[in-house]
Amino acid sequence: MKSSQSLPRVLRVVRQFSNHTEQFGYKKVLEGEKEGLVRGVFASVAGNYDVMNDLMSGGMHRLWKDDFVQKIGIQAMVAARRQTKSTEPLRFLDVAGGTGDISFRIIKALEKSGALDDAVSQETSQEGGLVRPGSVVTISDINPAMLEAGRKRAFDGRFSRQTLAHVGFREANAQTLPFEDNVRDFVDGN
């Protein structure tokens, strides 16, 4: 019998999936167990997630995120909305946004541009959860502990109550998002 090294790639892939295991770190786990294990990891670090990112990146993640949000082009989006006299708010979805690092930067950019003052939301109750009417930035994460860490950060005094009315939190699996298609101006996935 040929070794798996000499099998055509397609057969190696079929053989790999027939075992019904997935890689989790340095070990293989049964298919379907991985999601729960990942949830457990993030639940255990949620309260220290941002500090952990600082330590692992030497603080560079903050610069990367600032650069990312600057490249979104929020100022240009706001200018285009105003030029067309649109009363629709800009809508952002931060998938796997947990502690809100990127979303809070987006909110600050919207605040700076005056776009939050322009926002007249048409959000519907279809999105349910904790997404509020008037929200323009939705932080979505599969892990409730990460979302709770984000909520605590949001309400720590960095934003006014008026600004917070434009932020929503929603527990959701990125593989099966419960949001309506084609209604967001920007979607990112951390």
Short mmCIF file of C-alpha atoms in Angstrom, two decimals:
data_model
loop_
_atom_site.label_atom_id
_atom_site.label_comp_id
_atom_site.label_asym_id
_atom_site.label_seq_id
_atom_site.Cartn_x
_atom_site.Cartn_y
_atom_site.Cartn_z
CA MET A 1 0.00 0.00 0.00
CA LYS A 2 1.22 3.51 -0.82
CA SER A 3 2.02 5.92 1.98
CA SER A 4 -0.26 8.91 2.40
CA GLN A 5 2.61 11.07 1.11
CA SER A 6 2.30 9.50 -2.31
CA LEU A 7 -1.50 9.60 -2.50
CA PRO A 8 -2.93 12.33 -4.69
CA ARG A 9 -3.85 15.44 -2.71
CA VAL A 10 -7.60 14.85 -3.12
CA LEU A 11 -7.37 11.42 -1.54
CA ARG A 12 -5.32 12.78 1.37
CA VAL A 13 -8.00 15.43 2.00
CA VAL A 14 -10.79 12.83 1.86
CA ARG A 15 -8.86 10.59 4.24
CA GLN A 16 -8.31 13.50 6.64
CA PHE A 17 -12.04 14.33 6.83
CA SER A 18 -13.12 10.73 7.13
CA ASN A 19 -11.47 10.67 10.58
CA HIS A 20 -13.91 13.37 11.73
CA THR A 21 -11.27 15.23 13.71
CA GLU A 22 -10.13 18.82 13.71
CA GLN A 23 -6.90 20.44 14.81
CA PHE A 24 -7.07 22.38 18.09
CA GLY A 25 -3.69 23.70 19.07
CA TYR A 26 -1.32 20.76 19.12
CA LYS A 27 -3.96 18.06 19.34
CA LYS A 28 -6.77 16.61 17.28
CA VAL A 29 -10.30 16.76 18.63
CA LEU A 30 -13.51 15.24 17.41
CA GLU A 31 -15.40 17.24 14.83
CA GLY A 32 -17.90 19.49 16.59
CA GLU A 33 -15.87 19.74 19.83
CA LYS A 34 -13.65 22.53 18.57
CA GLU A 35 -16.24 25.31 18.80
CA GLY A 36 -16.85 24.62 22.49
CA LEU A 37 -13.13 24.46 23.19
CA VAL A 38 -12.55 27.79 21.44
CA ARG A 39 -15.42 29.32 23.43
CA GLY A 40 -13.79 28.05 26.62
CA VAL A 41 -10.42 29.57 25.78
CA PHE A 42 -11.90 32.99 25.08
CA ALA A 43 -14.19 32.83 28.12
CA SER A 44 -11.17 32.15 30.31
CA VAL A 45 -9.17 35.13 28.98
CA ALA A 46 -11.98 37.64 28.29
CA GLY A 47 -11.23 39.89 31.27
CA ASN A 48 -7.55 40.10 30.37
CA TYR A 49 -7.79 39.83 26.59
CA ASP A 50 -6.65 43.39 25.84
CA VAL A 51 -3.73 43.18 28.28
CA MET A 52 -2.77 39.86 26.72
CA ASN A 53 -2.77 41.48 23.26
CA ASP A 54 -0.57 44.29 24.60
CA LEU A 55 1.91 41.82 26.03
CA MET A 56 2.00 39.56 22.97
CA SER A 57 2.35 42.42 20.47
CA GLY A 58 4.34 44.85 22.57
CA GLY A 59 1.43 47.28 22.14
CA MET A 60 1.72 47.17 18.34
CA HIS A 61 -1.83 45.83 17.96
CA ARG A 62 -3.08 49.27 18.93
CA LEU A 63 -1.19 50.86 16.03
CA TRP A 64 -2.39 48.16 13.64
CA LYS A 65 -6.00 48.74 14.68
CA ASP A 66 -5.64 52.52 14.39
CA ASP A 67 -4.22 52.07 10.89
CA PHE A 68 -6.98 49.62 9.96
CA VAL A 69 -9.75 51.99 11.02
CA GLN A 70 -8.07 54.91 9.23
CA LYS A 71 -7.97 52.83 6.02
CA ILE A 72 -11.72 52.14 6.23
CA GLY A 73 -12.23 55.69 5.00
CA ILE A 74 -14.92 56.79 7.43
CA GLN A 75 -14.42 60.48 6.61
CA ALA A 76 -15.01 59.76 2.90
CA MET A 77 -18.09 57.65 3.70
CA VAL A 78 -19.54 60.45 5.82
CA ALA A 79 -18.80 63.05 3.14
CA ALA A 80 -20.52 60.89 0.49
CA ARG A 81 -23.61 60.48 2.67
CA ARG A 82 -23.80 64.21 3.26
CA GLN A 83 -23.29 65.01 -0.41
CA THR A 84 -26.21 62.78 -1.34
CA LYS A 85 -28.23 64.16 1.58
CA SER A 86 -28.81 60.62 2.83
CA THR A 87 -30.44 60.35 6.24
CA GLU A 88 -29.44 56.70 6.55
CA PRO A 89 -26.74 56.10 9.15
CA LEU A 90 -23.53 54.35 8.26
CA ARG A 91 -23.78 50.79 9.56
CA PHE A 92 -20.78 48.78 10.69
CA LEU A 93 -20.61 45.17 11.83
CA ASP A 94 -17.59 44.04 13.83
CA VAL A 95 -17.66 40.22 13.68
CA ALA A 96 -15.73 38.53 16.50
CA GLY A 97 -15.44 42.05 17.93
CA GLY A 98 -15.59 40.92 21.56
CA THR A 99 -13.95 43.60 23.64
CA GLY A 100 -14.71 46.32 21.08
CA ASP A 101 -11.18 47.48 20.21
CA ILE A 102 -11.97 48.12 16.55
CA SER A 103 -15.60 49.15 17.08
CA PHE A 104 -14.66 51.79 19.63
CA ARG A 105 -12.14 53.24 17.19
CA ILE A 106 -14.87 53.33 14.52
CA ILE A 107 -17.24 55.06 16.95
CA LYS A 108 -14.56 57.66 17.79
CA ALA A 109 -14.02 58.32 14.07
CA LEU A 110 -17.80 58.66 13.52
CA GLU A 111 -18.02 60.95 16.54
CA LYS A 112 -15.16 63.10 15.24
CA SER A 113 -16.80 63.39 11.81
CA GLY A 114 -20.15 64.39 13.30
CA ALA A 115 -21.82 61.36 11.67
CA LEU A 116 -23.50 60.29 14.90
CA ASP A 117 -25.42 63.56 14.91
CA ASP A 118 -26.65 62.80 11.36
CA ALA A 119 -27.73 59.23 12.10
CA VAL A 120 -31.39 58.38 11.80
CA SER A 121 -31.52 54.65 12.15
CA GLN A 122 -33.80 52.30 10.29
CA GLU A 123 -32.63 49.27 12.32
CA THR A 124 -35.30 46.62 12.72
CA SER A 125 -36.09 44.27 15.55
CA GLN A 126 -35.09 41.35 13.28
CA GLU A 127 -31.60 41.70 14.66
CA GLY A 128 -32.95 41.34 18.20
CA GLY A 129 -30.48 40.79 20.99
CA LEU A 130 -28.93 43.85 22.50
CA VAL A 131 -28.66 45.81 19.27
CA ARG A 132 -30.41 49.09 20.01
CA PRO A 133 -32.41 51.33 17.71
CA GLY A 134 -30.09 54.00 16.39
CA SER A 135 -27.03 51.80 16.45
CA VAL A 136 -24.50 52.30 13.72
CA VAL A 137 -21.85 49.95 15.08
CA THR A 138 -22.74 46.39 16.08
CA ILE A 139 -20.20 44.31 17.98
CA SER A 140 -20.91 40.65 17.35
CA ASP A 141 -19.14 37.75 19.04
CA ILE A 142 -19.84 34.09 19.71
CA ASN A 143 -18.57 34.43 23.25
CA PRO A 144 -20.75 36.17 25.86
CA ALA A 145 -17.79 36.72 28.19
CA MET A 146 -15.94 38.66 25.47
CA LEU A 147 -19.06 40.74 24.77
CA GLU A 148 -19.45 41.45 28.48
CA ALA A 149 -15.84 42.67 28.60
CA GLY A 150 -16.66 44.93 25.63
CA ARG A 151 -19.81 46.23 27.32
CA LYS A 152 -17.86 47.07 30.47
CA ARG A 153 -15.31 48.98 28.40
CA ALA A 154 -18.06 50.82 26.51
CA PHE A 155 -19.70 51.97 29.74
CA ASP A 156 -16.50 52.89 31.57
CA GLY A 157 -16.98 56.61 30.88
CA ARG A 158 -15.14 56.84 27.55
CA PHE A 159 -18.38 57.59 25.67
CA SER A 160 -21.42 59.74 26.36
CA ARG A 161 -24.84 58.13 26.74
CA GLN A 162 -25.79 59.73 23.43
CA THR A 163 -22.84 58.05 21.69
CA LEU A 164 -23.55 54.71 23.37
CA ALA A 165 -27.01 54.76 21.80
CA HIS A 166 -25.18 54.08 18.51
CA VAL A 167 -23.41 50.94 19.76
CA GLY A 168 -24.97 47.50 19.94
CA PHE A 169 -23.82 44.10 21.15
CA ARG A 170 -25.01 40.78 19.73
CA GLU A 171 -23.99 37.24 20.60
CA ALA A 172 -23.72 35.43 17.27
CA ASN A 173 -21.70 32.74 15.54
CA ALA A 174 -19.73 34.18 12.62
CA GLN A 175 -20.55 31.08 10.58
CA THR A 176 -24.31 31.70 10.85
CA LEU A 177 -24.78 35.43 11.35
CA PRO A 178 -28.37 36.44 12.13
CA PHE A 179 -28.16 39.76 10.31
CA GLU A 180 -29.95 40.79 7.15
CA ASP A 181 -27.77 40.74 4.02
CA ASN A 182 -26.61 43.86 2.18
CA VAL A 183 -27.53 46.44 4.82
CA ARG A 184 -24.09 47.14 6.28
CA ASP A 185 -21.67 49.67 4.90
CA PHE A 186 -18.67 47.87 6.37
CA VAL A 187 -18.08 44.47 7.94
CA ASP A 188 -14.83 43.40 9.56
CA GLY A 189 -13.83 40.15 11.19
CA ASN A 190 -11.09 40.17 13.79
#
